mmCIF file of C-alpha atoms and ligand atoms in Angstrom:
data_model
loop_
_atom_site.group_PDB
_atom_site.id
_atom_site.type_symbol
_atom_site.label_atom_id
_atom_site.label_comp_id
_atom_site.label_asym_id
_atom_site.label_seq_id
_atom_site.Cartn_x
_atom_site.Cartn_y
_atom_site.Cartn_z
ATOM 1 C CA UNK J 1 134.004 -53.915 -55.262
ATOM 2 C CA UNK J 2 133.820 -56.923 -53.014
ATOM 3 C CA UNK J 3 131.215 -56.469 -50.141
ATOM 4 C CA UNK J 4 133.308 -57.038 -46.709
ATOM 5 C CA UNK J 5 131.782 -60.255 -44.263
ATOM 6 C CA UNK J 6 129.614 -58.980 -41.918
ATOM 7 C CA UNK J 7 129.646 -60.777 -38.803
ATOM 8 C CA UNK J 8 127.500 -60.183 -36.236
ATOM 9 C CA UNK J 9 128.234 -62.734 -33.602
ATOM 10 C CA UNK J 10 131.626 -63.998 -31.693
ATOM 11 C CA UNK J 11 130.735 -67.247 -33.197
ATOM 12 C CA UNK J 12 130.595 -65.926 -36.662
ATOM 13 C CA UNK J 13 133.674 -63.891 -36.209
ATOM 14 C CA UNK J 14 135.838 -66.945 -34.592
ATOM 15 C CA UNK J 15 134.352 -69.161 -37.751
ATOM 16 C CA UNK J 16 135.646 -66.145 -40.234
ATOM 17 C CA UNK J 17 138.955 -66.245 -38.521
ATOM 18 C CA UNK J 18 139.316 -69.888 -38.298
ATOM 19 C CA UNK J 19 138.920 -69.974 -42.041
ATOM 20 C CA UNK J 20 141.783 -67.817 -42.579
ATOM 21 C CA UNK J 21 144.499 -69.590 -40.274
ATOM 22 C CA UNK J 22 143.262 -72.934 -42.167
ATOM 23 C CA UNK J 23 144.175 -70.957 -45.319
ATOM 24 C CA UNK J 24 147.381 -69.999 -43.511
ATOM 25 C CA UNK J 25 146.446 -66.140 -43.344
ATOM 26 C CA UNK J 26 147.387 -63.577 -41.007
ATOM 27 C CA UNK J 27 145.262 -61.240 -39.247
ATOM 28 C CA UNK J 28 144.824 -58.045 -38.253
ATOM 29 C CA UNK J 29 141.811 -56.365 -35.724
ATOM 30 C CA UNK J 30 141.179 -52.512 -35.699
ATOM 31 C CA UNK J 31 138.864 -52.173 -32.476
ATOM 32 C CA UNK J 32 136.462 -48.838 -33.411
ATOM 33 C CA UNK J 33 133.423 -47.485 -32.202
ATOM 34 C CA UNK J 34 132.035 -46.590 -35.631
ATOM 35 C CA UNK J 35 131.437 -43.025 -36.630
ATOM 36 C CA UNK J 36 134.814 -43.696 -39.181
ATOM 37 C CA UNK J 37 136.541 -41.152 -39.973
ATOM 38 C CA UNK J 38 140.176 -40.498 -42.065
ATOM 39 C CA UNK J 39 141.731 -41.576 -38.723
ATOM 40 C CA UNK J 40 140.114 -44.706 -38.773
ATOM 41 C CA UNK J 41 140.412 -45.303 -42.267
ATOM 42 C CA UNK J 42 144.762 -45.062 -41.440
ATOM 43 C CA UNK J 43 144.110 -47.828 -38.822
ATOM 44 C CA UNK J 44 142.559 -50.135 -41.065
ATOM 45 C CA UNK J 45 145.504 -48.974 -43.930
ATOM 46 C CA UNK J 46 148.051 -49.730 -41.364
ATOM 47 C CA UNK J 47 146.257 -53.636 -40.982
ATOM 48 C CA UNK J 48 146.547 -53.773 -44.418
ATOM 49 C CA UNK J 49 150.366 -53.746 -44.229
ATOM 50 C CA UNK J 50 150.706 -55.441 -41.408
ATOM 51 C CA UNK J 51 148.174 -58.763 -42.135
ATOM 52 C CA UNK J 52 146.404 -60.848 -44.714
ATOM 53 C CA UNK J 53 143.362 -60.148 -43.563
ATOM 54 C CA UNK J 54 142.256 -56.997 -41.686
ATOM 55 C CA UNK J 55 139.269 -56.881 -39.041
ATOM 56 C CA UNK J 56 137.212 -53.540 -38.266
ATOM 57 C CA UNK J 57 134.988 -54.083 -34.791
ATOM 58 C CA UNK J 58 132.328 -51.492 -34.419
ATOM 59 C CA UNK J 59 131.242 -51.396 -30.884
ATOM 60 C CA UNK J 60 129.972 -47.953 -29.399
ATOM 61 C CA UNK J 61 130.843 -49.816 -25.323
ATOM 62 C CA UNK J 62 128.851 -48.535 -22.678
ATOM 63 C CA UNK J 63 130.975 -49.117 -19.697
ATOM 64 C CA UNK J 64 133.577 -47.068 -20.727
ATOM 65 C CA UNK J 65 130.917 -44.526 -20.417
ATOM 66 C CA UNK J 66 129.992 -42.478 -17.154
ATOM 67 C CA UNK J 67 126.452 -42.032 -16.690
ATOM 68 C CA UNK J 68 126.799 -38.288 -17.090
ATOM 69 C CA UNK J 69 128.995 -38.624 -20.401
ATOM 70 C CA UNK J 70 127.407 -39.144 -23.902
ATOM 71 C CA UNK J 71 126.743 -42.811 -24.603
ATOM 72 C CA UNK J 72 123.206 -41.921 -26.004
ATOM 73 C CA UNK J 73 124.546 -39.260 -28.315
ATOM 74 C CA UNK J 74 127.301 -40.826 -29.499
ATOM 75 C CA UNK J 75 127.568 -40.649 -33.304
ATOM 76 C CA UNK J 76 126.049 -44.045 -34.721
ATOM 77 C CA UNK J 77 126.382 -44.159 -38.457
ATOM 78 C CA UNK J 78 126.578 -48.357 -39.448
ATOM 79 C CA UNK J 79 125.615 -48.179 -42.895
ATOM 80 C CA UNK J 80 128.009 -45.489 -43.507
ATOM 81 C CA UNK J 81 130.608 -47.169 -41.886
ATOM 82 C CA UNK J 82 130.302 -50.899 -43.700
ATOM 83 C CA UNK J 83 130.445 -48.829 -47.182
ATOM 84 C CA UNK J 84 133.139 -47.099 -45.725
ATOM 85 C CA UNK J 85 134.950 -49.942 -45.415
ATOM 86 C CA UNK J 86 134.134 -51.679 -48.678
ATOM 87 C CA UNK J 87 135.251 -48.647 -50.414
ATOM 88 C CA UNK J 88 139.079 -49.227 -48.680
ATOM 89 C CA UNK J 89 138.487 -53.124 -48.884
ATOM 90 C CA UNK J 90 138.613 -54.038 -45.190
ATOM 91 C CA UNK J 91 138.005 -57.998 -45.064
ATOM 92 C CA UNK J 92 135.020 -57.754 -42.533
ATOM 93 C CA UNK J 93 132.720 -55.756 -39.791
ATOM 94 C CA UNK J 94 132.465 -57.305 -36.121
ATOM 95 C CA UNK J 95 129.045 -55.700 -35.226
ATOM 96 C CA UNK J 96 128.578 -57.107 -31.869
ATOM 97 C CA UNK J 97 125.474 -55.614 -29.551
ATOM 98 C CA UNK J 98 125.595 -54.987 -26.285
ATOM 99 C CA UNK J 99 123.569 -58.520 -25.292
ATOM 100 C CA UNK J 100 126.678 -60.250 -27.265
ATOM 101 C CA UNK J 101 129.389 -59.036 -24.877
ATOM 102 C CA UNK J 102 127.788 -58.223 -21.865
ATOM 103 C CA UNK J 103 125.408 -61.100 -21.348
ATOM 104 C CA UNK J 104 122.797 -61.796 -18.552
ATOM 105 C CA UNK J 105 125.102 -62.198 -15.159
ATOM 106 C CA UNK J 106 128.344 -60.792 -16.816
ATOM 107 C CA UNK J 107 130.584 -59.758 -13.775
ATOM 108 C CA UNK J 108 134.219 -59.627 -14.700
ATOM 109 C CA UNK J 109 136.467 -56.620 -15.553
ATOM 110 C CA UNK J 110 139.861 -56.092 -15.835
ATOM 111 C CA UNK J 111 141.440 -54.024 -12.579
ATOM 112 C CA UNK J 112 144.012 -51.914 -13.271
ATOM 113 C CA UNK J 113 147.116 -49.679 -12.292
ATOM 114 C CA UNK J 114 150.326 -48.438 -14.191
ATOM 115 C CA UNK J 115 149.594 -46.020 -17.014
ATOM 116 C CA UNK J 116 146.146 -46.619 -16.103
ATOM 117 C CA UNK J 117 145.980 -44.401 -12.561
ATOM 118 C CA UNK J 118 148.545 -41.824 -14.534
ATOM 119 C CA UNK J 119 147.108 -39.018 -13.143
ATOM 120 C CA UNK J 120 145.198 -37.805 -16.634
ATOM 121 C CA UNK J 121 142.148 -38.830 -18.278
ATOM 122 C CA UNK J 122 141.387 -41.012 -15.205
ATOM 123 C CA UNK J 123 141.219 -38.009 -13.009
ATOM 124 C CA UNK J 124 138.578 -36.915 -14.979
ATOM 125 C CA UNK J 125 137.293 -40.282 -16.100
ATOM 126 C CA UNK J 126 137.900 -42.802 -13.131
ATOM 127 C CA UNK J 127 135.778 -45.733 -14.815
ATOM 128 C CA UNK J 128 136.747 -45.175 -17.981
ATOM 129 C CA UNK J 129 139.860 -47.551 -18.900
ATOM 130 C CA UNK J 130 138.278 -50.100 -16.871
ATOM 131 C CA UNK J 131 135.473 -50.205 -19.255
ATOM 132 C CA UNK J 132 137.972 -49.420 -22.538
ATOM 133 C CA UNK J 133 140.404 -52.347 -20.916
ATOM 134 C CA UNK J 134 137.762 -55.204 -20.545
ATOM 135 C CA UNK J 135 136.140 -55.076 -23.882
ATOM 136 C CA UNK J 136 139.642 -54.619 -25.658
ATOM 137 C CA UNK J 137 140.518 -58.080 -23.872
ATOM 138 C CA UNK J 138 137.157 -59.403 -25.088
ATOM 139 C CA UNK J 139 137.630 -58.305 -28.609
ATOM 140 C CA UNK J 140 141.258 -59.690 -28.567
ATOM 141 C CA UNK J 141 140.310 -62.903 -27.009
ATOM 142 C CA UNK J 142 137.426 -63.223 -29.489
ATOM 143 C CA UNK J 143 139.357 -62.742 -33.296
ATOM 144 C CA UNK J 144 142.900 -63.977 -31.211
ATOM 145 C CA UNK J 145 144.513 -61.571 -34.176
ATOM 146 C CA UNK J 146 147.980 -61.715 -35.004
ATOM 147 C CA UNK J 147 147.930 -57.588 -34.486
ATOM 148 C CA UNK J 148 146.032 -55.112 -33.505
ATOM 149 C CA UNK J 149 145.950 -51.666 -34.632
ATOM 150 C CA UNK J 150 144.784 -48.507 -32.287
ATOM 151 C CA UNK J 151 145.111 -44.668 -32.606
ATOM 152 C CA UNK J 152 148.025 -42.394 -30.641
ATOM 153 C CA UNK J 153 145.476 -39.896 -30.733
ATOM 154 C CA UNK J 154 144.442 -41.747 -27.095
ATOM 155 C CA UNK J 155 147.589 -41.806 -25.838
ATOM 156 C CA UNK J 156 146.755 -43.411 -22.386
ATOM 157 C CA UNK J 157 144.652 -46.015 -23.528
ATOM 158 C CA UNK J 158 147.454 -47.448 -26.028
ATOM 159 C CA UNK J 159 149.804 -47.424 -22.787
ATOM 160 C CA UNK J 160 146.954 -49.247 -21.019
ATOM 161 C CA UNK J 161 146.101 -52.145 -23.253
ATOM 162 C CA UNK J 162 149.766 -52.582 -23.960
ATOM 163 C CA UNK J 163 150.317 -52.743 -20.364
ATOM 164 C CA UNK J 164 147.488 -55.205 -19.907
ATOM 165 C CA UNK J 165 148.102 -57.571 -23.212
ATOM 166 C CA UNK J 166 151.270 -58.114 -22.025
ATOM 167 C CA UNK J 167 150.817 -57.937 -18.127
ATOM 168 C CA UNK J 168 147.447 -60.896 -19.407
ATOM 169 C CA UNK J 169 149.934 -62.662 -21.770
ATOM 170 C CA UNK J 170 147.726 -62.008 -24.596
ATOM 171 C CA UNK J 171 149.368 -63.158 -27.902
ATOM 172 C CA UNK J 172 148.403 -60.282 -29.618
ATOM 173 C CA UNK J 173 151.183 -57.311 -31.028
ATOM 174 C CA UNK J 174 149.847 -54.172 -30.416
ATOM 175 C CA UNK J 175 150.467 -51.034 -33.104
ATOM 176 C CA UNK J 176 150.079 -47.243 -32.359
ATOM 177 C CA UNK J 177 149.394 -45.552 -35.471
ATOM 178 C CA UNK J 178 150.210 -41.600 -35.575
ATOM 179 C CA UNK J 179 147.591 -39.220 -35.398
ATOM 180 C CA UNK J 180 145.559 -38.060 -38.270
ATOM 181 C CA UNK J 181 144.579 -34.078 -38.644
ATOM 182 C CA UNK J 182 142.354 -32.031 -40.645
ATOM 183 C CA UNK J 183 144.729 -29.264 -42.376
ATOM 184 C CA UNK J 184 144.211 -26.975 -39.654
ATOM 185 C CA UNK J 185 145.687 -29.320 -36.805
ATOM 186 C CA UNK J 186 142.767 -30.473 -35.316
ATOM 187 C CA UNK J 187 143.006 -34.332 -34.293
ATOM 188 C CA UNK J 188 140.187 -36.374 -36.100
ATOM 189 C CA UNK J 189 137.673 -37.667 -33.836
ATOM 190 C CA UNK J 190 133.934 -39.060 -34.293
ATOM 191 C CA UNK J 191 133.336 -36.455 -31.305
ATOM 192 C CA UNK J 192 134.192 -33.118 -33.536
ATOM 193 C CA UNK J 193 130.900 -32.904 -34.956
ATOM 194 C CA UNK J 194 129.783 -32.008 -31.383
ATOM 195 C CA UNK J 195 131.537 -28.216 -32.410
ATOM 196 C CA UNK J 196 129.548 -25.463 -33.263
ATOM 197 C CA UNK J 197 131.410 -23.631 -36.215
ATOM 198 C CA UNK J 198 132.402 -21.126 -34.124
ATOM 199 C CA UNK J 199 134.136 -23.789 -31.711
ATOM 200 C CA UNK J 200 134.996 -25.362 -34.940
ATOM 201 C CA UNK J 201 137.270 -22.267 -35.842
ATOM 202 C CA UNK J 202 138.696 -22.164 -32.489
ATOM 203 C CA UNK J 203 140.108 -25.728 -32.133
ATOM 204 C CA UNK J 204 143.000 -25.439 -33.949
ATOM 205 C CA UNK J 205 144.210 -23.392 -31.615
ATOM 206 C CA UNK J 206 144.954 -26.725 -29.284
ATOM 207 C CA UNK J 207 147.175 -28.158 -31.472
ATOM 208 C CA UNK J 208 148.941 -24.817 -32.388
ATOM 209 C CA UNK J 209 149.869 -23.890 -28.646
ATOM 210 C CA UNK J 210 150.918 -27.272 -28.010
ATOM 211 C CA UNK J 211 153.472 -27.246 -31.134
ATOM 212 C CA UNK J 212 154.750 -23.911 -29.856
ATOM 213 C CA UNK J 213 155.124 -25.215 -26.328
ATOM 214 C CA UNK J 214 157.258 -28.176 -27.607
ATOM 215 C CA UNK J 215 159.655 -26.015 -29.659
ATOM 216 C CA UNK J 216 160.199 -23.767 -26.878
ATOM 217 C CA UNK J 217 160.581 -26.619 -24.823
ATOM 218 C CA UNK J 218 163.118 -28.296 -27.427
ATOM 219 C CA UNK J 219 165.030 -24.578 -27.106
ATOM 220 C CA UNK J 220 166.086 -25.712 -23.393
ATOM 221 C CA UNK J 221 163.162 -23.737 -21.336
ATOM 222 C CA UNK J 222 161.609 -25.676 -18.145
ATOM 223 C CA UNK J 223 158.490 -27.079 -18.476
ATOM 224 C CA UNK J 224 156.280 -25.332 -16.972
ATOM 225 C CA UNK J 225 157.631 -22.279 -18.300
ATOM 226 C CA UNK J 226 156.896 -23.380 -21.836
ATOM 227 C CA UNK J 227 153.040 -24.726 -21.011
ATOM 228 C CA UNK J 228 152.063 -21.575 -18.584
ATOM 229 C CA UNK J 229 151.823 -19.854 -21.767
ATOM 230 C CA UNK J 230 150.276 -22.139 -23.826
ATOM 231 C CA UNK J 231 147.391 -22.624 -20.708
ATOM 232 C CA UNK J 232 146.962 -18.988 -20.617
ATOM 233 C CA UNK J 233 146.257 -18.260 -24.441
ATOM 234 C CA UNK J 234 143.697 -21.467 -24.229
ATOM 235 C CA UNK J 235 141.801 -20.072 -21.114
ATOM 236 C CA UNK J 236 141.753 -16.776 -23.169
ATOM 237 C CA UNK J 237 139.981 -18.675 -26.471
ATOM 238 C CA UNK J 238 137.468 -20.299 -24.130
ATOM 239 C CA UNK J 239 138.915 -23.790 -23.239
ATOM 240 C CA UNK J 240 138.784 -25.398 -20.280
ATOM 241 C CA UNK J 241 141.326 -27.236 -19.810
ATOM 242 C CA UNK J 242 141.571 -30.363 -17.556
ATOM 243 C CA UNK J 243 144.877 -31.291 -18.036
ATOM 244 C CA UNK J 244 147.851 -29.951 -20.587
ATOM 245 C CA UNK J 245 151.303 -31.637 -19.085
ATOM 246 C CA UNK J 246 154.540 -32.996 -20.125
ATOM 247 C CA UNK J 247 154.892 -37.111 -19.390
ATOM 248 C CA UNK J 248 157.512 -39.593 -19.714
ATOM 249 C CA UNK J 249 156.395 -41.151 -23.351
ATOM 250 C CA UNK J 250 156.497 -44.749 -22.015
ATOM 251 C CA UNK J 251 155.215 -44.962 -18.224
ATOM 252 C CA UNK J 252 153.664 -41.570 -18.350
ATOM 253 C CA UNK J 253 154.934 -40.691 -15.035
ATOM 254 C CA UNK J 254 155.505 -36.806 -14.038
ATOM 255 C CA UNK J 255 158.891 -35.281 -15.215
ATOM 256 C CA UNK J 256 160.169 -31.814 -14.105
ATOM 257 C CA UNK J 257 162.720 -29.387 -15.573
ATOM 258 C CA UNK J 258 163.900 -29.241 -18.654
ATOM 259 C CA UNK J 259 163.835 -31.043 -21.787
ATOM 260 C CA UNK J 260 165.375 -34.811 -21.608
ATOM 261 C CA UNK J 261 164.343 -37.248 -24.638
ATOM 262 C CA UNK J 262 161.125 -39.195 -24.455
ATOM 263 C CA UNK J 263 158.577 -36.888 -23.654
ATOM 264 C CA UNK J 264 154.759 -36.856 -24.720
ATOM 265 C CA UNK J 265 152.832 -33.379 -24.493
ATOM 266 C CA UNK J 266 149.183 -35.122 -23.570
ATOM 267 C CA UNK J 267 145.980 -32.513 -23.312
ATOM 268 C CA UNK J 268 142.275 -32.648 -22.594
ATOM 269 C CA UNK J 269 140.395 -29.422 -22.758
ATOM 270 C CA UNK J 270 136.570 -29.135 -22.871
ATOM 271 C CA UNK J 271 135.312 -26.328 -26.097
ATOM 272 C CA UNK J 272 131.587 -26.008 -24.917
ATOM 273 C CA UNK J 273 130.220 -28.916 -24.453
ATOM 274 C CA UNK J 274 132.849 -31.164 -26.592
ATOM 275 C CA UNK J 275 135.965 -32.343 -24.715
ATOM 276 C CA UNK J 276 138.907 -32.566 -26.776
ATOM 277 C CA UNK J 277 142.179 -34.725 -26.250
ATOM 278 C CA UNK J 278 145.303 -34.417 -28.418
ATOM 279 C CA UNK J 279 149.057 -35.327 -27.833
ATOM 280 C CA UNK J 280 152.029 -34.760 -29.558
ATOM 281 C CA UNK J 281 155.688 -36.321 -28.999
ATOM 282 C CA UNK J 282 158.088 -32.930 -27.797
HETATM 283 O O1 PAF T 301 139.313 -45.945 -29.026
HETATM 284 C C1 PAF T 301 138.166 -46.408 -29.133
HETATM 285 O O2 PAF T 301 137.456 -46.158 -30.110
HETATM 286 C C2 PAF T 301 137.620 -47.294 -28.027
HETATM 287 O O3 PAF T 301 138.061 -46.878 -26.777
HETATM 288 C C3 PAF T 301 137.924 -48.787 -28.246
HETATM 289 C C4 PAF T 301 139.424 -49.054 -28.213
HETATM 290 C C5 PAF T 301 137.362 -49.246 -29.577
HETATM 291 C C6 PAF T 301 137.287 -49.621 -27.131
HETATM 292 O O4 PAF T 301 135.904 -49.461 -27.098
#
């Protein structure tokens, strides 16, 4: 098994890439926050067929943190991660710390509107895609990729740094890759070992109501018909839910009434102390 490059600095990681355009390769970044899971692992898969060369970033970013959310918990498991991705033969780790892209004086961030003031995860986290949108640009800027791969599984955020690579110019293509879930339903996510087993055995139960809300939706009932139910039996199983609604797929503005084509199902819904997120198309 070759050992990936590790590169620790944006000078090491612009040296690794420069070596590969002089060798006329392509390239392909998968932005992470570590913890890897089989989600990631598809990411990196999909970079595979999309490049030469394929770039995991492992960067646990604090400012897309509020001060009451858990930066300080967050799952932080490097070594597991790098063997990780020998084992699936990534190319190389972009380890960056926190001193390496936010310097002394740093003072810039990326404003934003559009599928960024949706109405959904920014109601309940209003400085989050701020922080998620500025060190995406950073990361793009730095390895200047020819793709880059994120998750569906955060729905908003791949409308957001679409909207912003292209509203920036940045001559990057961005990928969504589907989902990946355990054989119960439940999206992977580096934040599931927050459950308890008992919330464990419960949170299924998010992605089963929202499949059942789509068919019936699909069968011609109105919208909030189909999701009153769906709220209801989640309230009953102990979720609270911040949002479950039905969104135009591309701007992720409001629709009402019945089913039209192009519609995402998007949910957060806090299990104890773990907030989940999901999403599936209807
Ligand atoms: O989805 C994530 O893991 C993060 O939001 C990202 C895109 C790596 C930015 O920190």
């Amino acid at each position: 098994m070759t050992a990936i490059a590790l590169l620790p600095t944006v000078a090491a990681l612009r040296a690794q890439v420069r070596l590969w355009r002089q060798e006329g390769q392509s390239v392909a970044l998968v932005p992470t926050m570590g913890a890897l899971h089989a989600g990631h692992i598809s990411l990196v898969e999909m970079g595979k067929r999309r490049a030469d060369r394929v770039v995991a970033t492992i960067f646990v970013n604090p400012t897309q943190f509020a001060p009451t959310e858990d930066f300080s918990k967050y799952p932080r498991t490097l070594d597991a991660d790098v063997a990780r991705l020998t084992e699936i033969s990534a190319d190389a780790a972009f380890t960056p710390t926190a001193e390496d892209m936010y310097p002394e004086g740093f003072c810039t961030t990326v404003s934003l509107r559009g599928p960024a003031t949706a109405g959904l995860e920014d109601r309940f986290r209003p400085t989050h895609f701020q922080g998620v949108a500025t060190v995406v640009a950073k990361l793009l800027l730095q390895a200047l990729p020819d793709v880059a791969i994120f998750g569906q599984k955060d729905f908003q955020q791949l409308a957001v740094i679409r909207q912003m690579t292209a509203d920036l110019d940045i001559p990057v293509a961005i990928e969504g890759a589907p989902t990946v879930r355990e054989a119960d339903g439940l999206a992977m996510s580096s934040r599931n070992v927050y459950l308890s087993e008992e919330e464990r055995a419960v949170a299924p139960l998010l992605h089963r109501c929202m499949t059942k809300a789509a068919h019936r939706i699909r069968d011609g009932e109105a919208l909030e018909a189909a999701l009153s139910p769906a709220r209801g039996k989640l309230a009953g199983a102990g979720f609270e839910i911040d949002y479950l609604e039905v969104r135009d797929a591309m701007t992720l503005a409001t629709v009402e009434g019945r089913h039209r084509k192009g519609l995402r199902m998007l949910v957060a819904a806090r299990l104890g102390r773990t907030r989940l997120i999901d999403n599936i198309e209807v």
